[in-house]
XYZ file of C-alpha atoms in Angstrom:
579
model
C 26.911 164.382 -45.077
C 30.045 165.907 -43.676
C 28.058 168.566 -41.567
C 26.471 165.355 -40.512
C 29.067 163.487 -39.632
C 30.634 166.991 -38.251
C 27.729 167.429 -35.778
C 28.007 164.073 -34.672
C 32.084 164.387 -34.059
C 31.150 167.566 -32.044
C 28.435 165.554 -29.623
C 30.557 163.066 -28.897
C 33.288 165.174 -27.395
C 30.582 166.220 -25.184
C 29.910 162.623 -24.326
C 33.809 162.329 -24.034
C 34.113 164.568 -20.697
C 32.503 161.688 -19.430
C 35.248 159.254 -20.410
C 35.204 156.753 -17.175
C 31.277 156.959 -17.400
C 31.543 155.815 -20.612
C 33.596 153.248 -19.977
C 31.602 151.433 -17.503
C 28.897 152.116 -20.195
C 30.808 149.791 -22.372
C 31.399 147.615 -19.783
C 27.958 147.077 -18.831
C 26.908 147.021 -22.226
C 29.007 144.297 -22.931
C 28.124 142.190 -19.690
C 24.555 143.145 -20.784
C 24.217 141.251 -24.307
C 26.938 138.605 -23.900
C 24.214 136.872 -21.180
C 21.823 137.998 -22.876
C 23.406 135.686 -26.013
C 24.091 132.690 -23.919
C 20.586 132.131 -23.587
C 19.814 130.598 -27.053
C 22.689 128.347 -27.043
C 21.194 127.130 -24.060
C 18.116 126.334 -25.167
C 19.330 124.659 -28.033
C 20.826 122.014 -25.592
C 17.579 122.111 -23.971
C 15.737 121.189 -26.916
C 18.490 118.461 -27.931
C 17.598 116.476 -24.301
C 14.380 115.839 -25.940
C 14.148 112.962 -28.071
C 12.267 113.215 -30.938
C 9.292 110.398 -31.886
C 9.835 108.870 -28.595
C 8.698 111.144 -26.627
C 11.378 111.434 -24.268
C 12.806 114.207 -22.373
C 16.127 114.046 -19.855
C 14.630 116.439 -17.108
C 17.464 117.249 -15.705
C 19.044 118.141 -18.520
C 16.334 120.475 -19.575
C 16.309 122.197 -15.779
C 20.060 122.073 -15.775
C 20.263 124.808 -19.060
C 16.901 126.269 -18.186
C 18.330 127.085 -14.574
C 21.552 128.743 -16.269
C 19.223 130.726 -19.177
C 17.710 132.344 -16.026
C 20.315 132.901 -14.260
C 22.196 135.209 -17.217
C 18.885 136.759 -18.550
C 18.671 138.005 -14.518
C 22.442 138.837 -14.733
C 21.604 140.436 -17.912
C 18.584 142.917 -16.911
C 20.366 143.514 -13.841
C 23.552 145.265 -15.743
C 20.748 146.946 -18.588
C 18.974 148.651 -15.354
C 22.099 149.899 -13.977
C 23.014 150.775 -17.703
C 19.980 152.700 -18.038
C 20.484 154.737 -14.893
C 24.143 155.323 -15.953
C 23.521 156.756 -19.358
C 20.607 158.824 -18.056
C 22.965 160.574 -15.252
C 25.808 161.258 -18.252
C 23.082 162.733 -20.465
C 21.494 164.815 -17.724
C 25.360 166.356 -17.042
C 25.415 166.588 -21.318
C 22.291 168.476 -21.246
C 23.378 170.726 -18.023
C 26.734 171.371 -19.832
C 25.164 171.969 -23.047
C 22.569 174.573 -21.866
C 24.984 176.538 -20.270
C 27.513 176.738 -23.345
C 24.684 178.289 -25.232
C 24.203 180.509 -22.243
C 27.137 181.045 -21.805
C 27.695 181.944 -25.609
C 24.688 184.260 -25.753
C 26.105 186.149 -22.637
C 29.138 186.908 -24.663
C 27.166 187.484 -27.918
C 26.952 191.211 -29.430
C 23.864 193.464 -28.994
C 23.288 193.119 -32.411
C 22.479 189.256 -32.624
C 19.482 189.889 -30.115
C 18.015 192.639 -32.372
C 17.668 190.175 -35.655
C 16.520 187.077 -33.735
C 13.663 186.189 -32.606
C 13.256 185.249 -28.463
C 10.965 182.327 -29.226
C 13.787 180.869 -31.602
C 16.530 180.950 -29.378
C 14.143 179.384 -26.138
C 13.278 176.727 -28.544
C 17.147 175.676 -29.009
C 17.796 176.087 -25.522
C 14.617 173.876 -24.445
C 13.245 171.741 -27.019
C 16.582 171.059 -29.128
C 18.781 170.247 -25.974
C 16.034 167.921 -24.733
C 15.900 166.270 -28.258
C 19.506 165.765 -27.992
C 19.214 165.054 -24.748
C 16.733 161.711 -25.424
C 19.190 160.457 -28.018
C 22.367 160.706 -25.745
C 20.305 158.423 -23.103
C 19.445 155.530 -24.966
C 20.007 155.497 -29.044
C 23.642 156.237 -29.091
C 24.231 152.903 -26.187
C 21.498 151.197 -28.377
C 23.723 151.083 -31.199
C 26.619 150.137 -29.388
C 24.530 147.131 -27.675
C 23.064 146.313 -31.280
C 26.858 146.021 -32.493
C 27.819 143.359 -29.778
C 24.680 141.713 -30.724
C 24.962 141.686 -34.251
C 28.600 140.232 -34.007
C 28.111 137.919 -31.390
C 25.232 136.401 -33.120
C 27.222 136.403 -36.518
C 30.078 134.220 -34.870
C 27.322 131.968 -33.033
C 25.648 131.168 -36.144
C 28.425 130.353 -37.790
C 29.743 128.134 -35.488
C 26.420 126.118 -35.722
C 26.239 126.351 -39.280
C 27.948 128.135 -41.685
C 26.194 127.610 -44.825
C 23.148 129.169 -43.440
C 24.513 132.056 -42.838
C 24.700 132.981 -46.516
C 20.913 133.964 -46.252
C 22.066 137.108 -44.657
C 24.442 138.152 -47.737
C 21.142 139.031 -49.482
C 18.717 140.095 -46.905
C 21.412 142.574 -45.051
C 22.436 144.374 -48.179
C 18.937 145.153 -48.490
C 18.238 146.625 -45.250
C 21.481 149.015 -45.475
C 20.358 149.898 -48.998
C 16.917 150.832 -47.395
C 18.154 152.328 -44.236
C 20.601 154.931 -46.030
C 18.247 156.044 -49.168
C 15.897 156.896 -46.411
C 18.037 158.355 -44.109
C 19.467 160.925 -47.023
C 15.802 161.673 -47.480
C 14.728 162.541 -44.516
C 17.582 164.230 -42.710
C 16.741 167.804 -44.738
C 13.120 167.420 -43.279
C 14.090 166.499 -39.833
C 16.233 169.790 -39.944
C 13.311 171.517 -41.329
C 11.053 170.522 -38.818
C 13.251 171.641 -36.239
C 13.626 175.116 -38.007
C 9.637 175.597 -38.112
C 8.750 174.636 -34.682
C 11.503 177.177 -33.400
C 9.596 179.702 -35.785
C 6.065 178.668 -34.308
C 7.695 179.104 -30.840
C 8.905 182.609 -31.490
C 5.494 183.618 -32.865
C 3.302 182.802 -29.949
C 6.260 184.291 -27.633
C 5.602 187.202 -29.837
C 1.913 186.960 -29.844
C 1.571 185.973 -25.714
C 3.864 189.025 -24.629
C 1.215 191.417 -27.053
C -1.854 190.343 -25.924
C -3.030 193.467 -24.847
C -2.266 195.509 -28.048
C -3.797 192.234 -29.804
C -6.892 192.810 -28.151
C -7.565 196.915 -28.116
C -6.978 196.620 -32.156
C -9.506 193.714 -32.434
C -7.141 191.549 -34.398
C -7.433 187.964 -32.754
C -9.015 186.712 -36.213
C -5.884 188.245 -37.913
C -3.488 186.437 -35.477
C -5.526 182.805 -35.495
C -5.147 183.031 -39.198
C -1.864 183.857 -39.158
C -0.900 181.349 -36.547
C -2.968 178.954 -38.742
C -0.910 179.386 -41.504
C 2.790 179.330 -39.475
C 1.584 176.099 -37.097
C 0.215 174.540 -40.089
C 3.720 174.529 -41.328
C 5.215 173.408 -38.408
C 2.873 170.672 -38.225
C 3.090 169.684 -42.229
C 7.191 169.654 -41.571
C 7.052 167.494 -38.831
C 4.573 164.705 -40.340
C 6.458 164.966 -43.165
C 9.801 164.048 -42.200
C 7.279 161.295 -39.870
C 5.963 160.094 -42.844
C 9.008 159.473 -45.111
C 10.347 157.805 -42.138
C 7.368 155.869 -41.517
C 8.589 152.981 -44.442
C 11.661 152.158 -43.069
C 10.794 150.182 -39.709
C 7.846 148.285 -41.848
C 10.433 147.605 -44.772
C 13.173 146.205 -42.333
C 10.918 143.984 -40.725
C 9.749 142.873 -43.857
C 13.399 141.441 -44.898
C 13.732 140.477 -41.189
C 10.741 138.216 -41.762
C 11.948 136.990 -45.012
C 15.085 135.894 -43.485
C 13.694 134.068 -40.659
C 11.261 132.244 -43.796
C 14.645 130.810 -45.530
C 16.368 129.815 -42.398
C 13.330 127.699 -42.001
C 13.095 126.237 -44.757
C 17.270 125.495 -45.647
C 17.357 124.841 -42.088
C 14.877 121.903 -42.075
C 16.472 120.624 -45.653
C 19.548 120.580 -43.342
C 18.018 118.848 -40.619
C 16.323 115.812 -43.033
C 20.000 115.851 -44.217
C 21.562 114.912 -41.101
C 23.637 117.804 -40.862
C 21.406 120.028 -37.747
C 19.911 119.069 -34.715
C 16.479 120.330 -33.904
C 18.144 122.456 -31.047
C 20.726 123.520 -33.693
C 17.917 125.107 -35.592
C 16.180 126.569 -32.810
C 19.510 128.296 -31.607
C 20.272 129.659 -35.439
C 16.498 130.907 -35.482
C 17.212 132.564 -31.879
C 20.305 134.277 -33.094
C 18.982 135.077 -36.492
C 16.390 136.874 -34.399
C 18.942 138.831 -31.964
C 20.814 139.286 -35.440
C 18.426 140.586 -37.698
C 16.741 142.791 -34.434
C 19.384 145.331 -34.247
C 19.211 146.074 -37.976
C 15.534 147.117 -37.595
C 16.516 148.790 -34.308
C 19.342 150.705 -35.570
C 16.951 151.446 -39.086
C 14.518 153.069 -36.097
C 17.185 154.410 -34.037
C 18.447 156.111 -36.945
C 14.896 158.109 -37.527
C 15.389 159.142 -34.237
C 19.518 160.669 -34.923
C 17.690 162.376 -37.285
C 15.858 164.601 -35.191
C 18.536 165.145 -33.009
C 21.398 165.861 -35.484
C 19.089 168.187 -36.430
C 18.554 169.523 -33.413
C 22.260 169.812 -32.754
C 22.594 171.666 -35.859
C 20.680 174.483 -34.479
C 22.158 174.293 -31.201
C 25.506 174.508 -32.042
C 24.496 177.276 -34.660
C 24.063 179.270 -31.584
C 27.553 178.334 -30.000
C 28.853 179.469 -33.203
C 27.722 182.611 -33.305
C 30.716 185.496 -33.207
C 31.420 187.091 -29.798
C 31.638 190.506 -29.015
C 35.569 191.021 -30.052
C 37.981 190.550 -27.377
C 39.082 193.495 -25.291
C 42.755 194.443 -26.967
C 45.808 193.043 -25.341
C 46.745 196.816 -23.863
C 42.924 197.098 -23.043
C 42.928 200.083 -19.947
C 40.362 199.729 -17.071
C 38.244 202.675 -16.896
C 39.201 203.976 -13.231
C 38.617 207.366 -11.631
C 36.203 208.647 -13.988
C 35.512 212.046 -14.473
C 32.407 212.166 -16.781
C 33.886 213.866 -19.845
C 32.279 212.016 -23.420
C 33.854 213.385 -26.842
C 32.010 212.194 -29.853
C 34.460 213.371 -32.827
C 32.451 213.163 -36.242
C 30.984 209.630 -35.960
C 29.092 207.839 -38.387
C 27.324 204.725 -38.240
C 24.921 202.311 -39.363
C 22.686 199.196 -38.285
C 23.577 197.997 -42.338
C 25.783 199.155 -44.876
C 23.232 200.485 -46.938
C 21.378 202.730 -44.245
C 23.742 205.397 -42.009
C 21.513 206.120 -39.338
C 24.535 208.981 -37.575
C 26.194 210.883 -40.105
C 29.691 212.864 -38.991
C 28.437 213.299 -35.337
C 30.136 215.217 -32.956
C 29.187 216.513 -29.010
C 31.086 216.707 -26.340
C 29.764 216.493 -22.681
C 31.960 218.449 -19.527
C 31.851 216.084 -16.131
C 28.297 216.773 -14.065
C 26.351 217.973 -17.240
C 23.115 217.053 -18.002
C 23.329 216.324 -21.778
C 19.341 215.865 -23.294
C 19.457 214.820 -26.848
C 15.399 215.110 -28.484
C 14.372 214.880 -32.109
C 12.225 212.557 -33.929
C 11.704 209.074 -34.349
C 14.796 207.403 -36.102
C 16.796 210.670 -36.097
C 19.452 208.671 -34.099
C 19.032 209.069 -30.337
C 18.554 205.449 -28.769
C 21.760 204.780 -31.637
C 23.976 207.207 -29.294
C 23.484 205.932 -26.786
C 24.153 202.273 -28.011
C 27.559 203.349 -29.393
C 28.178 205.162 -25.997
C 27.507 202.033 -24.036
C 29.602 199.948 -26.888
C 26.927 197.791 -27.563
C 28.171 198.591 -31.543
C 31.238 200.324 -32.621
C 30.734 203.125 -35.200
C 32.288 202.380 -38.344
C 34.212 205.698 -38.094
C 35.112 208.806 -35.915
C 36.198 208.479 -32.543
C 34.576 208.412 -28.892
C 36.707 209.310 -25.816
C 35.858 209.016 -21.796
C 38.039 211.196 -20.031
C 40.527 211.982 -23.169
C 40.260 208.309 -23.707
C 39.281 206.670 -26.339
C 36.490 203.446 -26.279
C 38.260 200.804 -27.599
C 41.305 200.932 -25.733
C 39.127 200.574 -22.725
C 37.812 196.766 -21.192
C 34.442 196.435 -21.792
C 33.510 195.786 -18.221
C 35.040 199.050 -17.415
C 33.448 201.078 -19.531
C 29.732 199.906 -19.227
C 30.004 199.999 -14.904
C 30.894 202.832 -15.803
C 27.256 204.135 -16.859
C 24.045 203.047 -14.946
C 20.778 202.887 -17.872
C 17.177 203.436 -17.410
C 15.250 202.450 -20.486
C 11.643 202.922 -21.548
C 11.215 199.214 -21.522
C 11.647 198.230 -17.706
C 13.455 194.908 -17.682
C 12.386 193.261 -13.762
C 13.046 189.482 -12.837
C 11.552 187.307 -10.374
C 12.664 188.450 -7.029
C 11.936 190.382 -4.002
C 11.589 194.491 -5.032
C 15.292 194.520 -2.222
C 16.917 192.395 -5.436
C 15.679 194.162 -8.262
C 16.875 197.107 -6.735
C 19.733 195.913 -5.723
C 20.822 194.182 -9.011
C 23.880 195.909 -10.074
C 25.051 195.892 -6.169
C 23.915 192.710 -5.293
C 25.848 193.688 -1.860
C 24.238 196.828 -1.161
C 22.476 197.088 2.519
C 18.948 197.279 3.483
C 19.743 201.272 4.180
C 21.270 202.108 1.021
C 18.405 200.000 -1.035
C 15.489 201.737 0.554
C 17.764 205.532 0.172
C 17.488 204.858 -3.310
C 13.975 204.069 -3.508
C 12.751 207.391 -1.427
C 14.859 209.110 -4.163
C 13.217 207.718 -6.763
C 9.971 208.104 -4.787
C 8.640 204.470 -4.274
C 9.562 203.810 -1.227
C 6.002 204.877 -0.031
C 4.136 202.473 -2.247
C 6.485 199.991 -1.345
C 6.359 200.153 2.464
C 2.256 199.944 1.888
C 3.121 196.445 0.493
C 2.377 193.454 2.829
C 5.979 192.261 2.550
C 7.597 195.869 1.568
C 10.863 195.231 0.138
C 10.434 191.578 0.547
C 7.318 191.148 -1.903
C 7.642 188.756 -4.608
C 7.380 190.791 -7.872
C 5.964 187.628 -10.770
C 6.760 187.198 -13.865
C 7.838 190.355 -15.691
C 6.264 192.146 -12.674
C 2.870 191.976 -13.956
C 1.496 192.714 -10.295
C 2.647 196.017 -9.839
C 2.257 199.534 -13.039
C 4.282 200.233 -15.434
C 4.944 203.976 -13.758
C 5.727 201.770 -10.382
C 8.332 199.473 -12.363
C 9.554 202.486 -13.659
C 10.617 203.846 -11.501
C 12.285 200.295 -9.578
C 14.565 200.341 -12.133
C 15.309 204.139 -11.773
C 16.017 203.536 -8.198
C 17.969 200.446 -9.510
C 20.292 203.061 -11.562
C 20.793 205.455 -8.609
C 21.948 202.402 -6.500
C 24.892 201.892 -8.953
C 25.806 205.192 -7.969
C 28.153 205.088 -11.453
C 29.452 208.069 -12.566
C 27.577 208.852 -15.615
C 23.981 207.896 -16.275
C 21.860 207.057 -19.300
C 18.065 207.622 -19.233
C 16.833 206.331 -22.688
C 13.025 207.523 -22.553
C 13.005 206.442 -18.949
C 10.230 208.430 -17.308
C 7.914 208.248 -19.832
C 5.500 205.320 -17.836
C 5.659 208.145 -15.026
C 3.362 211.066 -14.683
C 4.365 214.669 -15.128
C 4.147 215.204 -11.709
C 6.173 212.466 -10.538
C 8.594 213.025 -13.648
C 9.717 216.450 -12.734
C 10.002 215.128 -8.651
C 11.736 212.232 -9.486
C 14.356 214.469 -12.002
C 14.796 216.993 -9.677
C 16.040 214.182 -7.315
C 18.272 212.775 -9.885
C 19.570 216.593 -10.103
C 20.385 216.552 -6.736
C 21.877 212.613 -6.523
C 23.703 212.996 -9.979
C 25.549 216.573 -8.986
C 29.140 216.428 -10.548
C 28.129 213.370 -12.525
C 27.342 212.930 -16.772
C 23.797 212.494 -17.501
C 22.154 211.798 -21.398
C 18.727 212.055 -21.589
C 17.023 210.708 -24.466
C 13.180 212.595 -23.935
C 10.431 212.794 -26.765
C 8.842 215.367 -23.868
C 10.115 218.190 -24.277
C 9.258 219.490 -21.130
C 11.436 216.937 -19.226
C 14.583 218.462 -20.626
C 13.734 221.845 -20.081
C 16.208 222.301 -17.302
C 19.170 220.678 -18.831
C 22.397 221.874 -19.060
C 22.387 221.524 -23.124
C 19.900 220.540 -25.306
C 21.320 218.734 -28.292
C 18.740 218.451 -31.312
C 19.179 215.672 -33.519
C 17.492 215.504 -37.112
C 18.218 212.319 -39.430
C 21.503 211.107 -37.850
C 23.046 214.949 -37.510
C 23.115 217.543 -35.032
C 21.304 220.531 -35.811
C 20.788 222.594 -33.070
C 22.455 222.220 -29.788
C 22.171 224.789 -26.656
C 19.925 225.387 -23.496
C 16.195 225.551 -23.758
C 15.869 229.200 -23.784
C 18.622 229.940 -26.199
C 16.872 227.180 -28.802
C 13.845 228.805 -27.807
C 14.853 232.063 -29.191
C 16.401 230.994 -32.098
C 12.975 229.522 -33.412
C 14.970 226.912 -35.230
C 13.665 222.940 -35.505
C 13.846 222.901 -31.681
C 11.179 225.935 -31.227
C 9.323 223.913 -34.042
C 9.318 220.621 -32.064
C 7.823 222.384 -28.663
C 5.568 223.862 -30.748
C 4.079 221.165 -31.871
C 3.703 219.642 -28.237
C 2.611 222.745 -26.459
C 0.727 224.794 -28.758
């Protein structure tokens, strides 16, 4: 309940910025119901200018209050409509604001949190959840504000007309709170639940979408509908569930609504043979008792709905939770002037405590080298460079830039520092000139297509019926892997940083082209630090030094024909690829 009540606190400081919004919200709210609850004290005196048993009716009387019951109930629609409108502006601005913390958040959140959560996951908290929260914010949350002023309006009104009826409400209101809040404990775990499987269905056809290719060539679309069976038929059992248990609680109010309105009638009329109510006395208690009993079953529905979207807040403010990459220190350098010289001085470091993936690792790279690290899968290689890039921190040694060492360095500094080609080419929606151009967003026409001949595209991209200006879709899909390949390697010589990562980065490329397109890099990168992480052993042939790593250690390290001769691991590894 007080992670409840804690979620709530925290959306209504969003709803807060909004203060003088708000307050005409009130405002209007207020204008909204108190002519709305004019109306059946006006037909009360309505009724009363008819004369019972003699059948006659003062007219003008009757169009006298009837005129003035229109005239509010317009007043009163008029301020709900502009209500309406009001709240759906502040929750569009909520929404707006809300979506970018978590953006904002996830820009500042560590490598790390990507790699153990799934894509689908967080879309469905930036997309689904916000809009949940965002249909609550627009109407339930003013709902139960309006259903207040009702409720206490109509209290006093009854009262004033006749107090001793009002004691039918001591039992029937009880009731409905009692049934409102055993519900509402019982279904605010599933409503969270729900939430928590449909983010898990969403990150399984993300999954499942993105792999359709590799679904198909190993035949498993059976596999995968069963599979999906199994994970949407949770998602859907969660979500009627928590419908379900909900479903008794707007059928229950009404219930003691209706049982209400049955002893009004009858104490009512006992009061009436009694002398002590008018007919239009009754009919205005009835009216009220109506616009008084209402809100309880609205707020009992209203409160199904807070369900859902406390729920949904939960996970969205999960995410704005999350831990940030730690701050820069307060005597944080800025990397300036570099010179290309990386120390590593016996690092270790693992994903989890339990599992060192680089054990006491040491190397150290001179400005302009060409620095290719090779070995197997999960010796360590893609980890150096993470730790180089400070995407994770090793959990000990040290790692200097220019005699400097990592963390005393800004962030910012450090990673403009490098320009990265991975094997998995990352290209958005945007003319080829902007995906080039991406880490110099100001770069010229001239410089863009210089870096595309050295990367040797800018022939297939000239042949293109808007060149530069073509409209790559969705993740690309319109043009090869090998061409988007070698975009992003034109991307990285347009940064024209002064050290360069290439994590498996020609290997959508052709050996052909690969050896071209390195040679150019050669030529681009001279007095500048380059890794190369290569599985080909034939792409690192040339390099300056050939480190060879074998479950998270160093054990070879020196140019291709020196590890050649030595017929160590590294003359076992080309072996294997060439003989």
């Amino acid at each position: 309940m007080n992670k409840k009540r804690g979620t709530l606190l925290r959306l209504c400081k969003y709803l807060m910025r909004y203060k003088w919004g708000l307050l005409l919200a009130v405002l209007l709210t207020v204008g909204s119901n108190l002519f709305a609850l004019v109306g059946p004290e006006l037909s009360g005196r309505a009724i009363d200018a008819i004369q019972p048993g003699k059948g006659l009716v003062q007219m003008e009387v009757v169009r006298y209050f009837a005129g003035r019951m229109a005239l509010f109930y317009v007043a009163s629609s008029v301020m709900d409509y502009l209500l309406n409108v009001l709240m759906i502006a502040i929750s569009r601005r909520i929404t707006y604001q809300m979506r970018k913390d978590i953006f904002t958040r996830l820009a500042d959140m560590p490598v790390g949190y990507f790699d153990t959560h799934a894509t689908g996951d967080i879309i469905s908290r930036i997309s689904y959840d916000t809009d949940t929260i965002n249909a609550s914010l627009s109407s339930d949350l003013v709902q139960i504000f309006a259903s207040v002023i009702t409720i206490v309006v109509s209290l006093y009104k009854m009262l004033t007309i006749q107090a001793s009826l009002v004691l039918v409400f001591l039992v029937t209101v009880p009731l409905s709170i009692l049934i409102t809040r055993r519900i509402t404990q019982k279904t605010h775990p599933l409503f969270r639940l729900r939430s928590r499987k449909l983010g898990e269905l969403n990150g399984f056809v993300e999954e499942m979408i993105s792999g359709q290719k590799t679904l198909k060539a190993y035949n498993q679309e059976e596999n995968t509908l069963d599979e999906l069976d199994d994970i949407n038929g949770q998602a859907v059992e969660a979500y009627y569930q928590s419908e379900y248990q909900t479903a008794a609680m707007g059928p229950s109010v009404n219930f003691i609504h209706n049982l209400s309105l049955t002893l009004i009638s009858v104490f009512g009329t006992m009061l009436y043979m009694g002398g002590k109510m008018t007919v239009g006395d009754i009919s205005s208690f009835v009216l009220y008792s109506r616009k008084f009993s209402g809100p309880i079953r609205e707020i009992a529905d209203i409160f199904n709905e807070l369900q859902s979207s406390v729920a949904a807040a939960e996970r969205v403010f999960r995410i704005i939770d999350e831990p940030v990459e730690p701050a820069d220190r307060a005597d944080a350098r800025v990397l300036a002037g570099v010179q290309g010289r990386v120390q590593l001085e016996h690092v270790s470091f693992g994903y989890t405590p339990e599992r060192t993936v680089l054990k006491d690792f040491s190397l150290e790279a001179r400005p302009g080298q060409l620095i290719a690290i090779v070995g197997p899968t999960g010796a360590g290689k893609t980890t150096l460079i993470n730790l180089l890039m400070r995407f994770y921190d090793p959990q000990s040694g040290v790692i200097r830039v220019d005699g400097q060492e990592i963390p005393g360095l800004t962030r910012s500094s450090l990673r403009l520092a490098w320009s990265m080609v991975l094997q998995d080419t990352w290209l958005f929606y945007g003319t080829i000139a902007e995906n080039i151009a991406y880490g110099r967003p100001g770069a010229t026409r001239e410089e863009i297509e210089a870096a595309a001949r050295a990367a040797h595209i800018h022939n297939f991209i000239t042949r293109l019926p808007q060149g530069y200006d073509t409209i790559l879709t969705d993740d690309a899909a319109n043009i090869s892997k090998g061409q988007k390949q070698l975009l992003t390697i034109a991307r990285a010589m347009l940064m024209d940083s002064p050290m360069l990562i290439l994590d498996e980065a020609t290997s959508n490329v052709d050996t052909r082209t690969e050896m071209v397109v390195q040679q150019a890099m050669r030529e681009l990168m001279q007095g500048k630090t380059c890794f190369v992480v290569a599985h080909r052993l034939s792409t690192v042939r040339s390099a300056d030094r050939i480190l060879v790593v074998r479950e998270g250690n160093v054990v070879e390290s020196g140019t291709h024909p020196e590890l050649m001769a030595r017929k160590g691991f590294y003359w076992e590894l080309y072996q294997a690829q060439f003989v």
